[in-house]
Short mmCIF file of C-alpha atoms and ligand atoms in Angstrom, two decimals:
data_model
loop_
_atom_site.label_atom_id
_atom_site.label_comp_id
_atom_site.label_asym_id
_atom_site.label_seq_id
_atom_site.Cartn_x
_atom_site.Cartn_y
_atom_site.Cartn_z
CA MET A 1 -45.18 27.51 24.11
CA ASP A 2 -47.26 28.39 22.39
CA GLU A 3 -47.81 27.66 18.33
CA THR A 4 -47.53 31.35 17.19
CA ALA A 5 -43.90 32.00 19.41
CA ALA A 6 -42.81 28.70 18.30
CA LEU A 7 -42.97 30.00 14.37
CA GLU A 8 -41.04 32.77 15.71
CA ARG A 9 -37.85 30.78 17.41
CA LEU A 10 -38.09 28.41 14.41
CA ARG A 11 -37.44 31.23 11.76
CA ARG A 12 -34.50 31.93 14.01
CA LEU A 13 -33.29 28.64 13.56
CA GLU A 14 -29.60 28.28 10.90
CA ILE A 15 -28.13 24.48 10.13
CA GLU A 16 -25.29 24.35 9.06
CA THR A 17 -24.00 21.80 6.40
CA PRO A 18 -20.83 20.14 5.80
CA SER A 19 -19.04 20.37 2.67
CA TRP A 20 -17.74 16.93 3.49
CA GLY A 21 -21.15 15.23 3.58
CA TYR A 22 -21.53 15.73 0.02
CA GLY A 23 -19.03 13.68 -1.63
CA ASN A 24 -18.43 9.97 -1.70
CA SER A 25 -17.33 7.98 0.87
CA GLY A 26 -17.63 4.65 2.99
CA THR A 27 -17.15 2.80 5.49
CA ARG A 28 -13.69 1.35 5.10
CA PHE A 29 -14.26 -1.94 3.68
CA HIS A 30 -15.92 -0.09 0.46
CA VAL A 31 -16.43 3.06 -0.95
CA TYR A 32 -19.62 2.55 -3.11
CA PRO A 33 -20.46 5.71 -5.76
CA TRP A 34 -23.42 8.46 -5.92
CA PRO A 35 -24.31 9.08 -9.59
CA GLY A 36 -24.02 13.31 -9.30
CA ALA A 37 -21.81 13.71 -5.87
CA ALA A 38 -20.40 17.16 -6.12
CA ARG A 39 -16.28 15.81 -7.16
CA THR A 40 -15.26 19.51 -6.56
CA VAL A 41 -15.35 21.92 -3.02
CA HIS A 42 -17.23 24.29 -5.73
CA GLU A 43 -19.73 21.00 -6.43
CA ARG A 44 -19.89 20.64 -2.77
CA ILE A 45 -20.84 24.48 -2.33
CA ASP A 46 -24.17 24.23 -5.05
CA ASP A 47 -25.34 20.89 -2.93
CA ALA A 48 -24.53 23.19 0.20
CA ALA A 49 -26.53 25.98 -1.68
CA LEU A 50 -29.22 23.65 -2.85
CA VAL A 51 -30.42 22.40 0.59
CA HIS A 52 -30.51 25.97 1.08
CA ARG A 53 -32.67 26.29 -1.66
CA LEU A 54 -35.28 23.51 -0.53
CA THR A 55 -34.90 24.19 3.31
CA GLY A 56 -34.41 27.60 4.08
CA CYS A 57 -32.46 27.19 6.96
CA CYS A 58 -29.45 26.67 5.95
CA PRO A 59 -27.42 29.38 5.14
CA SER A 60 -23.91 28.30 5.55
CA VAL A 61 -21.23 25.11 4.61
CA ALA A 62 -18.19 24.33 6.97
CA LEU A 63 -15.06 22.98 4.96
CA HIS A 64 -12.64 20.62 6.04
CA ILE A 65 -9.11 21.85 4.93
CA PRO A 66 -6.80 20.77 3.09
CA TRP A 67 -10.25 18.50 1.37
CA ASP A 68 -11.43 22.13 -0.09
CA ALA A 69 -8.94 23.72 -0.11
CA THR A 70 -7.96 25.55 -3.15
CA ASP A 71 -6.07 28.28 -4.76
CA ASP A 72 -8.18 31.29 -4.58
CA TYR A 73 -10.29 32.05 -0.97
CA GLY A 74 -11.49 34.88 -1.84
CA GLU A 75 -12.97 32.85 -4.61
CA LEU A 76 -14.70 30.17 -3.09
CA ARG A 77 -15.73 32.59 -0.69
CA ARG A 78 -17.82 35.60 -3.42
CA HIS A 79 -18.84 31.83 -5.21
CA ALA A 80 -20.97 30.65 -2.26
CA GLU A 81 -22.57 34.30 -1.95
CA ALA A 82 -23.00 34.29 -5.39
CA GLN A 83 -25.86 31.45 -3.80
CA GLY A 84 -26.87 32.99 -1.77
CA ILE A 85 -24.63 31.13 1.13
CA ARG A 86 -21.83 32.03 3.57
CA ILE A 87 -18.66 29.71 4.30
CA GLY A 88 -19.07 28.61 7.85
CA ALA A 89 -16.47 26.45 10.12
CA ILE A 90 -13.51 25.74 9.27
CA ASN A 91 -12.06 22.95 9.93
CA PRO A 92 -8.02 21.81 10.19
CA ASN A 93 -6.97 18.18 8.99
CA LEU A 94 -4.53 16.66 11.65
CA PHE A 95 -4.78 13.43 10.79
CA GLY A 96 -4.62 12.77 7.15
CA ASP A 97 -1.30 13.23 6.66
CA ASP A 98 1.62 10.37 6.93
CA ALA A 99 4.38 12.88 9.71
CA TYR A 100 0.71 12.06 12.16
CA ARG A 101 0.34 8.17 12.78
CA LEU A 102 1.34 9.45 16.73
CA GLY A 103 -0.87 12.79 17.20
CA SER A 104 -0.42 16.36 15.74
CA ILE A 105 -0.57 18.59 18.58
CA CYS A 106 -0.12 16.33 20.71
CA HIS A 107 2.60 13.87 19.28
CA PRO A 108 6.96 13.31 21.29
CA ASP A 109 8.17 14.85 17.90
CA GLU A 110 7.77 18.98 18.54
CA ALA A 111 8.44 19.10 15.32
CA VAL A 112 5.05 18.01 13.61
CA ARG A 113 3.94 19.80 16.94
CA ALA A 114 4.98 22.41 14.71
CA GLN A 115 3.33 21.16 11.95
CA ALA A 116 -0.38 20.68 13.20
CA LEU A 117 0.26 24.34 14.47
CA GLY A 118 1.53 25.29 10.91
CA HIS A 119 -2.00 23.89 10.00
CA CYS A 120 -4.10 26.01 12.18
CA ARG A 121 -2.16 28.65 11.23
CA GLU A 122 -2.99 28.12 7.41
CA CYS A 123 -6.48 27.34 8.76
CA LEU A 124 -7.06 30.42 10.54
CA ALA A 125 -6.11 32.57 7.66
CA ILE A 126 -8.72 30.47 5.64
CA ALA A 127 -11.29 32.11 8.13
CA ALA A 128 -10.51 35.39 7.69
CA GLU A 129 -10.48 35.01 3.73
CA THR A 130 -14.07 33.82 3.43
CA GLY A 131 -15.07 35.37 5.86
CA SER A 132 -15.45 32.22 9.15
CA THR A 133 -15.95 33.48 12.74
CA VAL A 134 -15.36 29.08 13.78
CA ILE A 135 -12.73 26.65 13.59
CA SER A 136 -13.72 23.45 14.63
CA LEU A 137 -11.30 21.71 15.95
CA TRP A 138 -11.31 17.69 15.76
CA LEU A 139 -7.83 15.73 17.17
CA ALA A 140 -7.74 12.00 15.90
CA ASP A 141 -4.85 12.16 18.22
CA GLY A 142 -4.16 9.70 20.86
CA THR A 143 -2.77 6.02 21.89
CA ASN A 144 -3.45 2.28 21.42
CA TYR A 145 -1.72 0.79 23.79
CA PRO A 146 -0.89 0.72 27.06
CA GLY A 147 2.93 2.55 27.78
CA GLN A 148 3.33 3.76 24.28
CA ASP A 149 3.36 7.76 25.08
CA ASP A 150 2.79 9.16 28.81
CA LEU A 151 -0.65 10.14 29.52
CA ARG A 152 -0.03 13.44 31.06
CA ASP A 153 3.01 14.50 28.94
CA ARG A 154 0.64 14.55 26.85
CA HIS A 155 -2.25 16.32 28.06
CA ARG A 156 0.79 19.43 28.21
CA ARG A 157 1.45 19.22 25.51
CA LEU A 158 -2.33 18.87 23.44
CA VAL A 159 -2.92 22.27 26.20
CA ALA A 160 0.59 24.05 25.13
CA GLY A 161 -0.85 23.45 21.25
CA LEU A 162 -4.28 24.66 22.25
CA GLU A 163 -2.28 27.52 24.34
CA GLU A 164 -0.55 28.62 21.43
CA LEU A 165 -3.65 28.55 18.68
CA TYR A 166 -5.91 30.68 21.26
CA ALA A 167 -3.11 33.18 20.75
CA ALA A 168 -3.02 33.34 17.33
CA LEU A 169 -7.44 33.94 17.37
CA PRO A 170 -8.31 36.76 15.85
CA PRO A 171 -11.52 38.84 18.82
CA HIS A 172 -14.24 38.00 16.42
CA VAL A 173 -13.27 33.73 15.84
CA ARG A 174 -13.98 31.31 18.03
CA LEU A 175 -11.82 27.99 18.75
CA LEU A 176 -14.69 25.24 19.37
CA VAL A 177 -12.70 22.18 20.81
CA GLU A 178 -14.39 18.51 20.05
CA TYR A 179 -13.96 15.50 21.94
CA LYS A 180 -14.46 11.19 20.76
CA PHE A 181 -14.20 9.56 23.03
CA PHE A 182 -11.89 6.56 20.89
CA GLU A 183 -11.08 5.79 17.35
CA PRO A 184 -8.42 5.98 15.59
CA GLY A 185 -7.18 6.01 19.35
CA PHE A 186 -7.88 2.49 20.24
CA TYR A 187 -6.33 2.26 24.80
CA SER A 188 -6.56 6.47 25.40
CA THR A 189 -7.70 9.48 23.14
CA ASP A 190 -6.51 12.92 24.00
CA LEU A 191 -9.81 14.68 24.21
CA PRO A 192 -11.59 11.94 25.03
CA ASP A 193 -15.34 13.72 26.49
CA TRP A 194 -16.78 16.69 27.04
CA GLY A 195 -15.13 17.06 30.41
CA THR A 196 -11.58 17.12 28.82
CA ALA A 197 -13.35 19.56 26.67
CA ALA A 198 -14.07 22.46 28.80
CA LEU A 199 -11.75 21.99 30.98
CA VAL A 200 -9.57 22.85 28.29
CA CYS A 201 -11.75 25.56 26.91
CA ARG A 202 -11.51 27.44 30.90
CA ARG A 203 -8.08 26.92 30.84
CA LEU A 204 -7.82 28.97 26.91
CA GLY A 205 -11.27 31.66 27.52
CA PRO A 206 -14.50 32.63 26.29
CA GLN A 207 -13.72 32.40 23.09
CA ALA A 208 -12.92 28.88 23.75
CA GLN A 209 -15.90 26.67 23.29
CA VAL A 210 -17.10 22.63 23.53
CA LEU A 211 -18.06 20.98 20.31
CA VAL A 212 -20.46 17.68 20.82
CA ASP A 213 -20.83 14.85 18.32
CA THR A 214 -23.85 13.04 19.28
CA GLY A 215 -22.59 10.27 18.00
CA HIS A 216 -19.15 10.30 20.18
CA HIS A 217 -20.11 8.75 22.95
CA PRO A 218 -19.43 5.56 25.09
CA LEU A 219 -23.15 3.51 24.13
CA GLY A 220 -25.97 4.88 27.28
CA THR A 221 -24.08 7.83 28.37
CA ASN A 222 -26.85 11.13 28.16
CA VAL A 223 -25.72 13.36 26.29
CA GLU A 224 -28.70 15.86 27.31
CA GLN A 225 -27.97 16.25 30.54
CA ILE A 226 -24.52 16.74 28.90
CA VAL A 227 -25.90 19.95 27.37
CA ALA A 228 -27.86 20.91 29.54
CA LEU A 229 -24.51 20.76 32.06
CA LEU A 230 -22.62 22.82 29.33
CA LEU A 231 -25.07 25.64 28.65
CA ALA A 232 -25.74 26.91 32.19
CA GLU A 233 -21.36 26.86 32.47
CA GLY A 234 -22.31 28.90 28.90
CA LEU A 235 -19.65 26.74 27.13
CA LEU A 236 -21.33 25.30 25.15
CA GLY A 237 -20.63 26.13 22.01
CA GLY A 238 -22.21 24.35 19.05
CA PHE A 239 -22.88 20.14 17.67
CA HIS A 240 -22.01 18.49 15.33
CA PHE A 241 -25.28 16.42 14.57
CA ASN A 242 -25.86 13.19 13.54
CA ASN A 243 -27.18 10.17 14.32
CA ARG A 244 -25.86 6.29 15.41
CA LYS A 245 -26.67 2.96 16.83
CA TYR A 246 -23.18 1.53 17.90
CA ALA A 247 -20.82 4.09 17.77
CA ASP A 248 -19.71 6.71 15.39
CA ASP A 249 -22.38 5.88 12.99
CA ASP A 250 -22.70 9.48 11.33
CA LEU A 251 -26.07 8.57 9.77
CA ILE A 252 -28.74 10.97 9.24
CA VAL A 253 -29.34 12.79 12.11
CA GLY A 254 -32.84 11.55 14.40
CA ALA A 255 -33.08 8.14 12.28
CA ILE A 256 -32.51 6.44 14.82
CA ASP A 257 -32.79 8.22 18.37
CA PRO A 258 -35.15 10.49 17.45
CA PHE A 259 -36.56 10.63 20.60
CA GLU A 260 -33.04 11.61 22.10
CA LEU A 261 -33.51 14.12 19.48
CA PHE A 262 -36.11 14.96 21.47
CA ARG A 263 -34.13 15.96 24.56
CA ILE A 264 -31.19 17.29 22.96
CA MET A 265 -33.49 20.02 21.53
CA ARG A 266 -35.37 20.57 24.58
CA GLU A 267 -32.48 21.82 25.96
CA ILE A 268 -31.46 24.69 23.94
CA ALA A 269 -35.48 25.20 23.38
CA GLN A 270 -34.68 26.99 27.07
CA ALA A 271 -31.22 28.19 26.38
CA ASP A 272 -30.81 32.02 27.19
CA ALA A 273 -28.88 32.84 23.71
CA PRO A 274 -29.79 29.47 20.67
CA GLU A 275 -28.51 31.45 18.64
CA ALA A 276 -25.25 32.56 19.67
CA ILE A 277 -24.98 27.93 19.70
CA ALA A 278 -23.84 26.60 16.39
CA PHE A 279 -25.90 24.01 14.69
CA MET A 280 -23.84 21.81 12.20
CA ILE A 281 -24.48 18.77 10.29
CA ASP A 282 -21.74 16.17 10.46
CA GLN A 283 -22.58 13.24 7.80
CA SER A 284 -21.03 11.00 5.61
CA HIS A 285 -23.42 8.81 3.47
CA ASN A 286 -22.25 5.53 2.38
CA VAL A 287 -25.22 3.30 0.70
CA GLU A 288 -27.91 6.33 0.46
CA GLY A 289 -28.55 10.13 -1.80
CA LYS A 290 -26.30 13.05 -0.35
CA ILE A 291 -28.26 15.81 -0.60
CA ASP A 292 -31.71 13.77 0.41
CA ALA A 293 -29.89 12.68 3.51
CA MET A 294 -29.45 15.96 4.47
CA ILE A 295 -32.24 17.46 4.11
CA GLN A 296 -33.89 14.84 6.21
CA SER A 297 -31.40 15.46 8.39
CA VAL A 298 -32.07 18.73 8.63
CA VAL A 299 -36.11 18.79 8.46
CA ASN A 300 -35.52 15.73 11.84
CA ILE A 301 -33.89 19.11 13.60
CA GLN A 302 -36.63 21.02 12.96
CA THR A 303 -38.83 18.43 13.66
CA ALA A 304 -37.86 17.81 17.15
CA TYR A 305 -36.51 22.16 17.75
CA ALA A 306 -40.76 22.37 16.72
CA LYS A 307 -42.18 19.85 19.52
CA ALA A 308 -39.19 20.87 22.17
CA LEU A 309 -40.37 24.73 21.90
CA LEU A 310 -44.37 23.21 22.15
CA VAL A 311 -43.27 22.26 26.45
CA ASP A 312 -45.68 23.04 28.65
CA ASP A 313 -43.53 24.92 30.98
CA GLU A 314 -45.99 26.32 33.41
CA THR A 315 -47.83 22.27 33.45
CA LEU A 316 -44.68 20.79 33.48
CA GLN A 317 -42.62 23.47 36.50
CA SER A 318 -45.41 22.70 39.01
CA ALA A 319 -45.79 18.42 38.41
CA GLN A 320 -42.25 19.30 39.31
CA ARG A 321 -42.64 21.23 41.89
CA ALA A 322 -45.08 18.73 43.45
CA GLY A 323 -42.88 15.64 42.76
CA ASP A 324 -45.56 15.00 40.00
CA VAL A 325 -43.04 12.09 38.85
CA LEU A 326 -44.80 10.17 36.26
CA GLY A 327 -47.38 13.99 35.44
CA ALA A 328 -43.92 15.71 34.49
CA HIS A 329 -43.64 13.28 32.40
CA ARG A 330 -45.98 12.78 30.77
CA VAL A 331 -45.52 16.36 30.00
CA LEU A 332 -42.36 15.73 28.31
CA ALA A 333 -43.77 12.70 26.79
CA ASP A 334 -46.81 14.73 25.39
CA ALA A 335 -44.79 17.15 23.74
CA PHE A 336 -42.47 14.25 21.32
CA GLU A 337 -46.16 12.74 20.60
CA THR A 338 -47.34 15.70 18.96
CA ASP A 339 -47.88 16.19 15.13
CA VAL A 340 -45.74 19.48 13.90
CA ARG A 341 -46.09 18.60 10.95
CA PRO A 342 -48.22 21.59 10.52
CA LEU A 343 -46.30 24.32 11.86
CA LEU A 344 -43.74 22.93 10.42
CA ALA A 345 -45.21 22.97 6.92
CA ARG A 346 -46.28 27.12 7.45
CA LEU A 347 -43.27 27.89 8.24
CA ARG A 348 -41.61 26.36 5.27
CA GLU A 349 -44.76 27.97 3.69
CA GLU A 350 -44.87 31.57 4.53
CA ALA A 351 -40.79 31.04 3.33
CA GLY A 352 -42.19 30.58 0.23
CA ILE A 353 -40.61 27.04 0.62
CA ASP A 354 -42.81 23.57 -0.22
CA PRO A 355 -43.67 21.70 3.30
CA ASP A 356 -41.94 18.10 2.51
CA PRO A 357 -38.12 18.91 1.39
CA VAL A 358 -37.04 16.36 0.51
CA GLU A 359 -40.01 15.22 -1.21
CA ALA A 360 -39.64 18.60 -3.48
CA PHE A 361 -36.10 17.10 -4.49
CA ARG A 362 -36.61 13.35 -5.41
CA ARG A 363 -39.96 15.36 -7.22
CA GLY A 364 -37.87 18.55 -9.35
CA GLY A 365 -35.12 16.21 -10.58
CA HIS A 366 -32.10 17.20 -9.12
CA GLY A 367 -30.69 13.77 -8.00
CA GLU A 368 -31.22 13.27 -12.02
CA ARG A 369 -29.55 16.29 -13.00
CA LEU A 370 -26.80 16.07 -11.55
CA ALA A 371 -26.32 12.32 -12.09
CA ARG A 372 -26.52 13.76 -16.36
CA GLU A 373 -24.25 16.49 -15.13
CA ARG A 374 -21.56 15.01 -12.92
CA GLY A 375 -21.79 11.08 -13.77
CA THR A 376 -19.86 8.07 -11.70
CA THR A 377 -17.17 9.24 -9.48
CA GLN A 378 -15.01 5.57 -8.96
CA VAL A 379 -13.69 5.61 -6.00
CA GLU A 380 -9.99 4.22 -6.03
CA SER A 381 -9.98 3.45 -2.51
CA ALA A 382 -11.68 3.34 0.77
CA TYR A 383 -11.68 6.19 3.18
CA GLY A 384 -12.43 4.94 6.24
CA ARG A 385 -13.86 7.72 7.83
CA THR A 386 -13.36 8.39 11.44
C1 RM4 B 401 -14.45 12.81 13.20
C2 RM4 B 401 -15.46 14.32 13.60
C3 RM4 B 401 -14.82 15.37 13.04
C4 RM4 B 401 -14.86 14.81 11.56
C5 RM4 B 401 -13.81 13.78 11.15
C6 RM4 B 401 -14.36 14.10 9.58
O1 RM4 B 401 -14.97 11.72 14.07
O2 RM4 B 401 -16.70 14.60 13.67
O3 RM4 B 401 -15.98 16.34 13.37
O4 RM4 B 401 -14.25 16.59 11.17
O5 RM4 B 401 -14.29 12.80 12.23
MN1 MN B 402 -17.44 15.86 14.24
MN1 MN B 403 -17.42 12.03 14.00
#
């Protein structure tokens, strides 16, 4: 694709940032407070709006309930809209309650399953009030020991619970089903992989689609092939972008493996309707600042997408047809090696944005201002993020 066509596609790329990426977080060992980190849901929305102003491509923010719970969701919606952003995916939290020790929707006790579904219904009401059209579901359900529970029974409970939730979806709301191969369950996970998520979504219906969190696979998994297959089957609902070296590390997108990010975005570049895919970041910052790290992730996604759009498809296809293995590979590698900074600078300049949004944040004194206004919030207990 030529640069003009690539620019047109880049203009349409929207990335959603997560409220939980703006507050203090850490490992299960310690939480290091960051000066000026957002303390309330309103501040988290303010930070998401700042990221949108500096990048021009992040017009929505995902909420996690009850972390972002508030008395008046209409007011929260107006608070976001006044700053030029909207509320994106609503993420029910089905792991942060003592009742969920043995699971939520798959819990052996019917009363706990009912509690979990009640919370999902509450999230549907919040989606209606905030104007959100996506429920993004991740279950921490699983077991730690063989024999702890009956695996087939858990699957039956999973499907029954999700069917009940699906039946309550208004027609314009999508249910995105996220999988993860382990953690916090160390022996079995009820939604461990894309295949299970896809099977469940197929059973539910067209409003249910799979969410690919890039950090939720065993090492060595070919994530772009999963993306390709889900696209081919009409089952790719969205992403949780982040990066990892070992497990679910939630590092800055593209920080460890930018080539993998490029390969994933290459599949997106070929999608029929990329606008229908929810591009979301799911990241937490333990030792770095929050906002510039989020901007860096956004920039890295744009960079990978720009490179992916520049692949010379014609040459690639003729090399593939001719069985020229190295030739075909070189076409992809060539696009990956292209310096797309000038192209992205054009994109940003036409939108009145600094060509380097991370530098613009740092030069603009935003971090210092927020540290002055908000101070440093000590976090009492380490919150082990999973
Ligand atoms: C999980 C998963 C979910 C996120 C939680 C906090 O590992 O990635 O998307 O909501 O962490
Ligand atoms: Mn996730
Ligand atoms: Mn995760």
